[in-house]
mmCIF file of C-alpha atoms in Angstrom:
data_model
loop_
_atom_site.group_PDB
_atom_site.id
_atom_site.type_symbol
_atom_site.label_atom_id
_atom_site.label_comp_id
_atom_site.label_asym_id
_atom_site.label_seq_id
_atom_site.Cartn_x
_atom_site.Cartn_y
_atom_site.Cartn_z
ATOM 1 C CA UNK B 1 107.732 -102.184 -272.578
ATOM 2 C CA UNK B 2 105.200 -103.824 -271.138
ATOM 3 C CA UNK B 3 103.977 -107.799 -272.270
ATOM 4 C CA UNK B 4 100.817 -107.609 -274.439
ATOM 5 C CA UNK B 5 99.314 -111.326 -274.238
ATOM 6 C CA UNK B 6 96.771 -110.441 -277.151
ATOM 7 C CA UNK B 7 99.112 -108.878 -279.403
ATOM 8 C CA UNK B 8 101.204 -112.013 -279.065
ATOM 9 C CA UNK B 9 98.844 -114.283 -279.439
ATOM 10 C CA UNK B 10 97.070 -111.911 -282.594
ATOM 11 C CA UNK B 11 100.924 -112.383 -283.738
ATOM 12 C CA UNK B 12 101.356 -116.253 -283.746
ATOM 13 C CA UNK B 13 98.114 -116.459 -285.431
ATOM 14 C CA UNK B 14 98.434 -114.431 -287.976
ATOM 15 C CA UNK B 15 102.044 -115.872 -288.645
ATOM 16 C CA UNK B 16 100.167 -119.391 -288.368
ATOM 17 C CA UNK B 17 97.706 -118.388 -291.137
ATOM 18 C CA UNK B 18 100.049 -117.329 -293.327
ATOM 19 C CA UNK B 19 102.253 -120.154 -293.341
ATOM 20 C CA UNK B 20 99.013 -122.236 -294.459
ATOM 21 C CA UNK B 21 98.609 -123.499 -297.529
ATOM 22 C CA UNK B 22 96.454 -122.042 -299.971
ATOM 23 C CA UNK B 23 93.929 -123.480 -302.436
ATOM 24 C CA UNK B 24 90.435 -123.237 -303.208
ATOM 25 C CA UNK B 25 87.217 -124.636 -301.395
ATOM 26 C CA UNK B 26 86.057 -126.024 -305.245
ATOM 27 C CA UNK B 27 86.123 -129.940 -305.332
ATOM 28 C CA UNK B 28 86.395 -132.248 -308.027
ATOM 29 C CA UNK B 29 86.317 -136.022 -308.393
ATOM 30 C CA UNK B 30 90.041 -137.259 -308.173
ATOM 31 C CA UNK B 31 91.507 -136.167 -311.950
ATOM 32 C CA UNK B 32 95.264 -135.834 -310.999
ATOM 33 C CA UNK B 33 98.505 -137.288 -311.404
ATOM 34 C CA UNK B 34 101.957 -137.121 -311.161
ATOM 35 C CA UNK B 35 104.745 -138.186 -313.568
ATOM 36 C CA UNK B 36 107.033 -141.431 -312.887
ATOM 37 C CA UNK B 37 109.891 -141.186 -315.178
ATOM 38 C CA UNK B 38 112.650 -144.452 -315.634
ATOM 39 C CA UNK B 39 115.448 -143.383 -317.838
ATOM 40 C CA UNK B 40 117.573 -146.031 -319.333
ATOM 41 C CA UNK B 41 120.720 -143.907 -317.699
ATOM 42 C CA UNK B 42 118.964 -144.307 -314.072
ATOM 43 C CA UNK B 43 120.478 -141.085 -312.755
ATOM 44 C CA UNK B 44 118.294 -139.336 -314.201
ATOM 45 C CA UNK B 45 115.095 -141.432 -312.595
ATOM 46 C CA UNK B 46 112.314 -139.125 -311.645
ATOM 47 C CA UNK B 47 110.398 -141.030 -309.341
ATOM 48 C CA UNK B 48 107.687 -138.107 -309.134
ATOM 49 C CA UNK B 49 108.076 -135.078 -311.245
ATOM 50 C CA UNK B 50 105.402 -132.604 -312.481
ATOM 51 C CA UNK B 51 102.074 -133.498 -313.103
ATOM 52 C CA UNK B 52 99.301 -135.379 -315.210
ATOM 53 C CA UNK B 53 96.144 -136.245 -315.956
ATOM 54 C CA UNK B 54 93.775 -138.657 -318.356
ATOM 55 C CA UNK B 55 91.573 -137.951 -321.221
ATOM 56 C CA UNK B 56 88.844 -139.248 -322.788
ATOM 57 C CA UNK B 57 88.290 -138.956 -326.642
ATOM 58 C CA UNK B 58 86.436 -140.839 -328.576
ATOM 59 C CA UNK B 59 85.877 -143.745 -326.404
ATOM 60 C CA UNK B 60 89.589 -143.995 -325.951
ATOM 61 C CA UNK B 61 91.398 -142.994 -322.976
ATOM 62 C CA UNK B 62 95.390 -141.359 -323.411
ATOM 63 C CA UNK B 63 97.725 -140.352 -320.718
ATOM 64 C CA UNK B 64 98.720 -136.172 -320.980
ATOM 65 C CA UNK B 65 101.395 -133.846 -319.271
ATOM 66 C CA UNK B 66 103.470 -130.934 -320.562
ATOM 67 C CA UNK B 67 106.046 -131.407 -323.382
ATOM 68 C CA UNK B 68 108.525 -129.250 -321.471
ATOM 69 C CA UNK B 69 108.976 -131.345 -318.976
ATOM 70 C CA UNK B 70 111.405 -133.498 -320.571
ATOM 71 C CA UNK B 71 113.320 -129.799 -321.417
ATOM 72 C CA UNK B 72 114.138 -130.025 -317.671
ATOM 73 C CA UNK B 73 114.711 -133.859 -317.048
ATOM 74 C CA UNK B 74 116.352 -134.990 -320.269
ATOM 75 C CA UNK B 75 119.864 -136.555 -320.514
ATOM 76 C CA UNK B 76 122.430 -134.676 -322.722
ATOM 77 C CA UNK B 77 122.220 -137.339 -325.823
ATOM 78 C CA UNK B 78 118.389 -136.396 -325.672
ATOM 79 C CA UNK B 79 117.764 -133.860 -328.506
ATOM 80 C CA UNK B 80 114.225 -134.482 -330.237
ATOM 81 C CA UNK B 81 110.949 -135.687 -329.406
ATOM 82 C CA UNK B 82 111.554 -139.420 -329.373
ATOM 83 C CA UNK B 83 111.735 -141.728 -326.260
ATOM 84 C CA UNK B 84 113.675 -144.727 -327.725
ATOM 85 C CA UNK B 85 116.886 -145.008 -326.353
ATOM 86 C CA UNK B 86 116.871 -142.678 -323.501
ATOM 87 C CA UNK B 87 113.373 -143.413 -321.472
ATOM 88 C CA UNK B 88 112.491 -147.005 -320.539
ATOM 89 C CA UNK B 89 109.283 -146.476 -318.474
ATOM 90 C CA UNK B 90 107.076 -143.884 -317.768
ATOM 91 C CA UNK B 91 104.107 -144.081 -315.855
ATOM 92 C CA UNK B 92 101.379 -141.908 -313.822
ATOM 93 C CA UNK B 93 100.008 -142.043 -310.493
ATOM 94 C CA UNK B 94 98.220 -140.094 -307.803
ATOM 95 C CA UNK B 95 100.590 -138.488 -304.883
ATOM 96 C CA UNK B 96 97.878 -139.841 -302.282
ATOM 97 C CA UNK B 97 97.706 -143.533 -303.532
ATOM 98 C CA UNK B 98 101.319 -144.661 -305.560
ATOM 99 C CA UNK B 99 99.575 -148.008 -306.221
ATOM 100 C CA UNK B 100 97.415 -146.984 -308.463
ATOM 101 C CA UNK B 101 99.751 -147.448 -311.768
ATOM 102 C CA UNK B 102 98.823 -145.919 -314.849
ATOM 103 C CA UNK B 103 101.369 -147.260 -317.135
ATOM 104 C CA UNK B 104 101.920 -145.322 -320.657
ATOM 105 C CA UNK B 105 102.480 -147.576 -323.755
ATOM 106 C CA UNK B 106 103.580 -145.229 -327.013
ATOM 107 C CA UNK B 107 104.094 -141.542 -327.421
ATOM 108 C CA UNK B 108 101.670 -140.483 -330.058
ATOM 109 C CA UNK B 109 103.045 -137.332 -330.695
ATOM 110 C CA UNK B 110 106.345 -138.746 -331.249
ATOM 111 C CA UNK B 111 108.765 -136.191 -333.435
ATOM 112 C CA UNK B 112 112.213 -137.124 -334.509
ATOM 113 C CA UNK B 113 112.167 -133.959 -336.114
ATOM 114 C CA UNK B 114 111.388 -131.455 -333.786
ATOM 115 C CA UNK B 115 114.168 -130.415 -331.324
ATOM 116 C CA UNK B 116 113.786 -130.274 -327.454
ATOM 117 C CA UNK B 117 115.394 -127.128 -326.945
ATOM 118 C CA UNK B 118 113.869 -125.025 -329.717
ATOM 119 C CA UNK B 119 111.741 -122.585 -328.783
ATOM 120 C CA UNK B 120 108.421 -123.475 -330.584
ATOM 121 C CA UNK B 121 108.012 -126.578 -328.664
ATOM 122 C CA UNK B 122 106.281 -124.350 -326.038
ATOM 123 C CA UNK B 123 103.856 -123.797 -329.054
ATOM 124 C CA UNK B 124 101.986 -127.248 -328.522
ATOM 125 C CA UNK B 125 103.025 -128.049 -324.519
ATOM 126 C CA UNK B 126 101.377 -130.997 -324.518
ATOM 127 C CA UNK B 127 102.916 -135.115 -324.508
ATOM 128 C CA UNK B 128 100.207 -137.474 -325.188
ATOM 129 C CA UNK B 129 100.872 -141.180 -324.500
ATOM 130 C CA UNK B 130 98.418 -144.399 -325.277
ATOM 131 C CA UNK B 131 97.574 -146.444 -322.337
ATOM 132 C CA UNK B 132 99.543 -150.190 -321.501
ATOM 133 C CA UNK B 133 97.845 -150.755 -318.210
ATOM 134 C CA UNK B 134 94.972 -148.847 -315.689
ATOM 135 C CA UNK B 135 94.830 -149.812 -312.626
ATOM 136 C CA UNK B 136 93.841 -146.288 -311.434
ATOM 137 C CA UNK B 137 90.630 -144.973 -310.523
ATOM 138 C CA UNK B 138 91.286 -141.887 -311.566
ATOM 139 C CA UNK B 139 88.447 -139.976 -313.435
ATOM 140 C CA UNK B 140 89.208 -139.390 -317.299
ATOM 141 C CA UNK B 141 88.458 -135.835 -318.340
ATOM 142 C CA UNK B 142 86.489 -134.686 -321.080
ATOM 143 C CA UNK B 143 87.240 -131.704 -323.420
ATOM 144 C CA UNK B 144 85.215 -128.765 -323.506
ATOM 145 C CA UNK B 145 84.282 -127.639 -326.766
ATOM 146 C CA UNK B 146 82.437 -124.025 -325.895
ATOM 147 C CA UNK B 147 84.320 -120.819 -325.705
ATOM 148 C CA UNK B 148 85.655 -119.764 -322.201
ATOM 149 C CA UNK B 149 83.935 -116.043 -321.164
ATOM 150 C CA UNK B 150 85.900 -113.249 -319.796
ATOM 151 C CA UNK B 151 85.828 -113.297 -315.762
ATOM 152 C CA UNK B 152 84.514 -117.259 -315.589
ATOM 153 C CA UNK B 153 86.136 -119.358 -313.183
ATOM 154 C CA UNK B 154 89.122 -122.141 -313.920
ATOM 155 C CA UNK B 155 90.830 -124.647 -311.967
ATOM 156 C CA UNK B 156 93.924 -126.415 -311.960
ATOM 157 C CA UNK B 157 93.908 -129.388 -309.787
ATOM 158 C CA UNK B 158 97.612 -131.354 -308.757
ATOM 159 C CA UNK B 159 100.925 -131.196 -306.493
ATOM 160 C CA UNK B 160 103.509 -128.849 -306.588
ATOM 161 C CA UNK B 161 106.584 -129.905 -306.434
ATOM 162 C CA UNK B 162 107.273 -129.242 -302.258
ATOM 163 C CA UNK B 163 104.524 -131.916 -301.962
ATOM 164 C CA UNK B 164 105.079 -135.896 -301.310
ATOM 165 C CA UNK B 165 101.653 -136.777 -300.269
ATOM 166 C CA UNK B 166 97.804 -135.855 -299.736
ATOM 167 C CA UNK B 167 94.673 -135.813 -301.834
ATOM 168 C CA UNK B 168 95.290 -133.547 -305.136
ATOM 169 C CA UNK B 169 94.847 -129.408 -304.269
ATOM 170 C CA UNK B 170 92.745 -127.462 -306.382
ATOM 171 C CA UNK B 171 93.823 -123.445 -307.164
ATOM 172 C CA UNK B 172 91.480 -120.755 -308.564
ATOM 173 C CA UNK B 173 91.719 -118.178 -311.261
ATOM 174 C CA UNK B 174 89.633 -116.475 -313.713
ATOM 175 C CA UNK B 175 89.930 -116.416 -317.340
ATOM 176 C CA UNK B 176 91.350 -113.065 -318.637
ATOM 177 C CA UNK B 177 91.906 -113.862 -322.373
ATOM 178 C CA UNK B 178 93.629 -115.993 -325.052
ATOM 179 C CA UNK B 179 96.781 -115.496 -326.648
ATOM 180 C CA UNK B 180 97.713 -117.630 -329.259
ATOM 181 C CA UNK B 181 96.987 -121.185 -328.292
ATOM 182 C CA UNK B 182 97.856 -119.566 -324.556
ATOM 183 C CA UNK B 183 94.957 -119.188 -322.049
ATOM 184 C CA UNK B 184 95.910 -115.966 -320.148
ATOM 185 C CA UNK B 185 94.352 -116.256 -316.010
ATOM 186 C CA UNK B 186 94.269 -114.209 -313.228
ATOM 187 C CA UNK B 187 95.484 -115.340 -309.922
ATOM 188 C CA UNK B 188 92.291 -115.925 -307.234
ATOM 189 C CA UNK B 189 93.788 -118.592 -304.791
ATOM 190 C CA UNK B 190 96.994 -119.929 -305.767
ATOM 191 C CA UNK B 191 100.248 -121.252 -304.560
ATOM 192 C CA UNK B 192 103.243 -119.729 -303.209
ATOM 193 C CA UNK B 193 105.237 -121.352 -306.042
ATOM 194 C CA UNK B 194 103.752 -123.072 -308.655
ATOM 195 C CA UNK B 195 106.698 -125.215 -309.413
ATOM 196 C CA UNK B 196 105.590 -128.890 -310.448
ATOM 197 C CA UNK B 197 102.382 -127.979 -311.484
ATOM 198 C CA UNK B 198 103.627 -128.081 -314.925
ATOM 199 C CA UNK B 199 100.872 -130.967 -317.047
ATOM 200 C CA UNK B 200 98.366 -130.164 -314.485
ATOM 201 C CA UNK B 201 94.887 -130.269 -315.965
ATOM 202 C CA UNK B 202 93.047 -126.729 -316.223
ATOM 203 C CA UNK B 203 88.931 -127.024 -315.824
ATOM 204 C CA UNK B 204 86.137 -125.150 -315.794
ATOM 205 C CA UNK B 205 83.601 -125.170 -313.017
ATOM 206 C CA UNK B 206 82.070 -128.662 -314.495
ATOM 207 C CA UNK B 207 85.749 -130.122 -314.886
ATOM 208 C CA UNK B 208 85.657 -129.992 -318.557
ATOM 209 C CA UNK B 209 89.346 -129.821 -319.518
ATOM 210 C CA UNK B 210 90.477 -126.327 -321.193
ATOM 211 C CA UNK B 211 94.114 -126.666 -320.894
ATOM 212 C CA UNK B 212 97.316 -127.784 -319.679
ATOM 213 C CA UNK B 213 99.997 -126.108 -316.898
ATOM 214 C CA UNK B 214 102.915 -124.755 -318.730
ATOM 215 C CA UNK B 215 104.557 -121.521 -318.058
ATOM 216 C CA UNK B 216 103.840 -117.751 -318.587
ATOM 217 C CA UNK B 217 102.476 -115.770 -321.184
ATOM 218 C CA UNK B 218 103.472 -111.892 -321.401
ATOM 219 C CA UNK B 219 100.226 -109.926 -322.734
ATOM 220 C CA UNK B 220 101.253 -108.246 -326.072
ATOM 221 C CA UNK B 221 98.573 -105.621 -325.466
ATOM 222 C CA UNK B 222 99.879 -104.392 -321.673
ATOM 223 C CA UNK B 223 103.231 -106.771 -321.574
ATOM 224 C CA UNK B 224 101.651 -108.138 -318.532
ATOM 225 C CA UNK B 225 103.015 -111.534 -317.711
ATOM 226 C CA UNK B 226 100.510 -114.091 -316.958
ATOM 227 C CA UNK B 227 99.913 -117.321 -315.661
ATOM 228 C CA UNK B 228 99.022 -119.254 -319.208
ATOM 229 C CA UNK B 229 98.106 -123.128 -319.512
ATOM 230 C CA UNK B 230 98.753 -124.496 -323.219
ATOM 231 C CA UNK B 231 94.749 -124.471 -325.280
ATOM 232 C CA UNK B 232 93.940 -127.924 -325.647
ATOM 233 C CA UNK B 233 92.416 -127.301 -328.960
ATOM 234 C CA UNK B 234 95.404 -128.561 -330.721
ATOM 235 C CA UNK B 235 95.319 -131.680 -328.576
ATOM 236 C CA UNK B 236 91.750 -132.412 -330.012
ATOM 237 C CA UNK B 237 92.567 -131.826 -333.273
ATOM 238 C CA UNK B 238 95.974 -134.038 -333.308
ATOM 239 C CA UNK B 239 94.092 -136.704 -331.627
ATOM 240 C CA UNK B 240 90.398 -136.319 -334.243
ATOM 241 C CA UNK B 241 93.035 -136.768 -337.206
ATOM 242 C CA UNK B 242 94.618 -139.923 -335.444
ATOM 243 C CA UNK B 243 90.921 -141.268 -335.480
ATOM 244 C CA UNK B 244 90.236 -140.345 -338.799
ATOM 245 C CA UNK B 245 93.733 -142.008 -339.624
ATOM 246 C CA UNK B 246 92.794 -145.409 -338.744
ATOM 247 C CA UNK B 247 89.359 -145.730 -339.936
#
């Protein structure tokens, strides 16, 4: 057989591209973060896992990642939706500059009632924490408050879990329909895995927040499973009764 010096070369490249990353060409200003965890058992310390972000509402700004999270983290004596006791610290920062601390005071949605492992937590995937100390300059997001159209663009923007450093990646989908409180995409440019994504922000094309990375959805109507970030209208509502609350 005789040496082909193109198709080799045709070979390597195409092996080359395909071992590249891909993400989208859309940019955003920097809205991500990743989770710092400090348990007070420390071998359970998760220096970075999964993935955050801030929000704005109502002139106040909260820390938010997924509620599932802690499913997958969580010592064994950890059973509800309470934090005393088991976590001692837990902070945010972004993957491309760990000295930017944004250091969570109080867990607002705080539930010694509702169990870690029971299925409905999915329902509302969302942890929302008040804010201690900012030294970050990351950009707090804004919810969106119009409908999302069939076949419009979304974004999520964070690290999966494979990487330790580098500005935040943005992946693209398109919004197919919602189930629930479960936004149903389909994949456009997306990771290979899309482990540690979990809390990332979803946006639309003007980074107005829509929802929040948790897990799959299957479609009842084809049983289809889809990518499916948590609604954040629940989010909006739990935090508009919290303002109503203290006035």
């Amino acid at each position: 057989m005789k040496f082909n010096l193109f198709s080799a070369l045709s070979f390597l490249w195409m092996a080359g591209c395909l071992g590249q990353e891909v993400y989208s060409d859309k940019t955003f200003k920097e809205i991500a973060l990743v989770n710092g965890i400090e348990f007070v058992d420390p071998k359970y310390d998760q220096p970075k896992f999964s993935c955050g972000f801030l929000l704005k509402y109502n002139n106040e700004i909260f820390a938010v990642t997924a509620k599932h999270i802690l499913k997958v983290v969580k010592p064994e004596s950890m059973n509800t939706l309470a934090l005393e006791g088991c976590i001692k610290n837990w902070i945010l920062y972004p993957l491309n500059n760990k000295s930017e601390i944004v250091m969570c005071d109080r867990l607002l949605n705080e539930d010694k009632s509702e169990l870690l492992d029971a299925k409905s937590s999915y329902d509302n995937d969302w942890l929302v924490f008040s804010i201690r100390e900012n030294s970050s300059r990351i950009v707090p997001l804004e919810i969106r408050s119009t409908p999302l159209a069939k076949g419009e663009k979304l974004y999520v923007a964070g690290w999966t879990r494979t990487m330790e450093s580098g500005s935040q990646r943005v992946y693209e989908f398109e919004y197919y329909k919602t189930v629930s409180n479960r936004i149903l995409l389909k994949d456009i440019l997306v990771p290979e895995k899309f482990g540690g994504l979990s809390g990332a922000p979803l946006v639309d094309e003007n980074g107005l927040l829509v929802g929040i990375v948790s897990n799959a959805t299957a479609d009842p109507d084809s049983n289809k499973k889809f990518f499916s970030p948590c609604s954040v209208t629940n989010l909006a509502a739990f935090l508009e009764n919290r303002s109503h609350g203290r006035q």
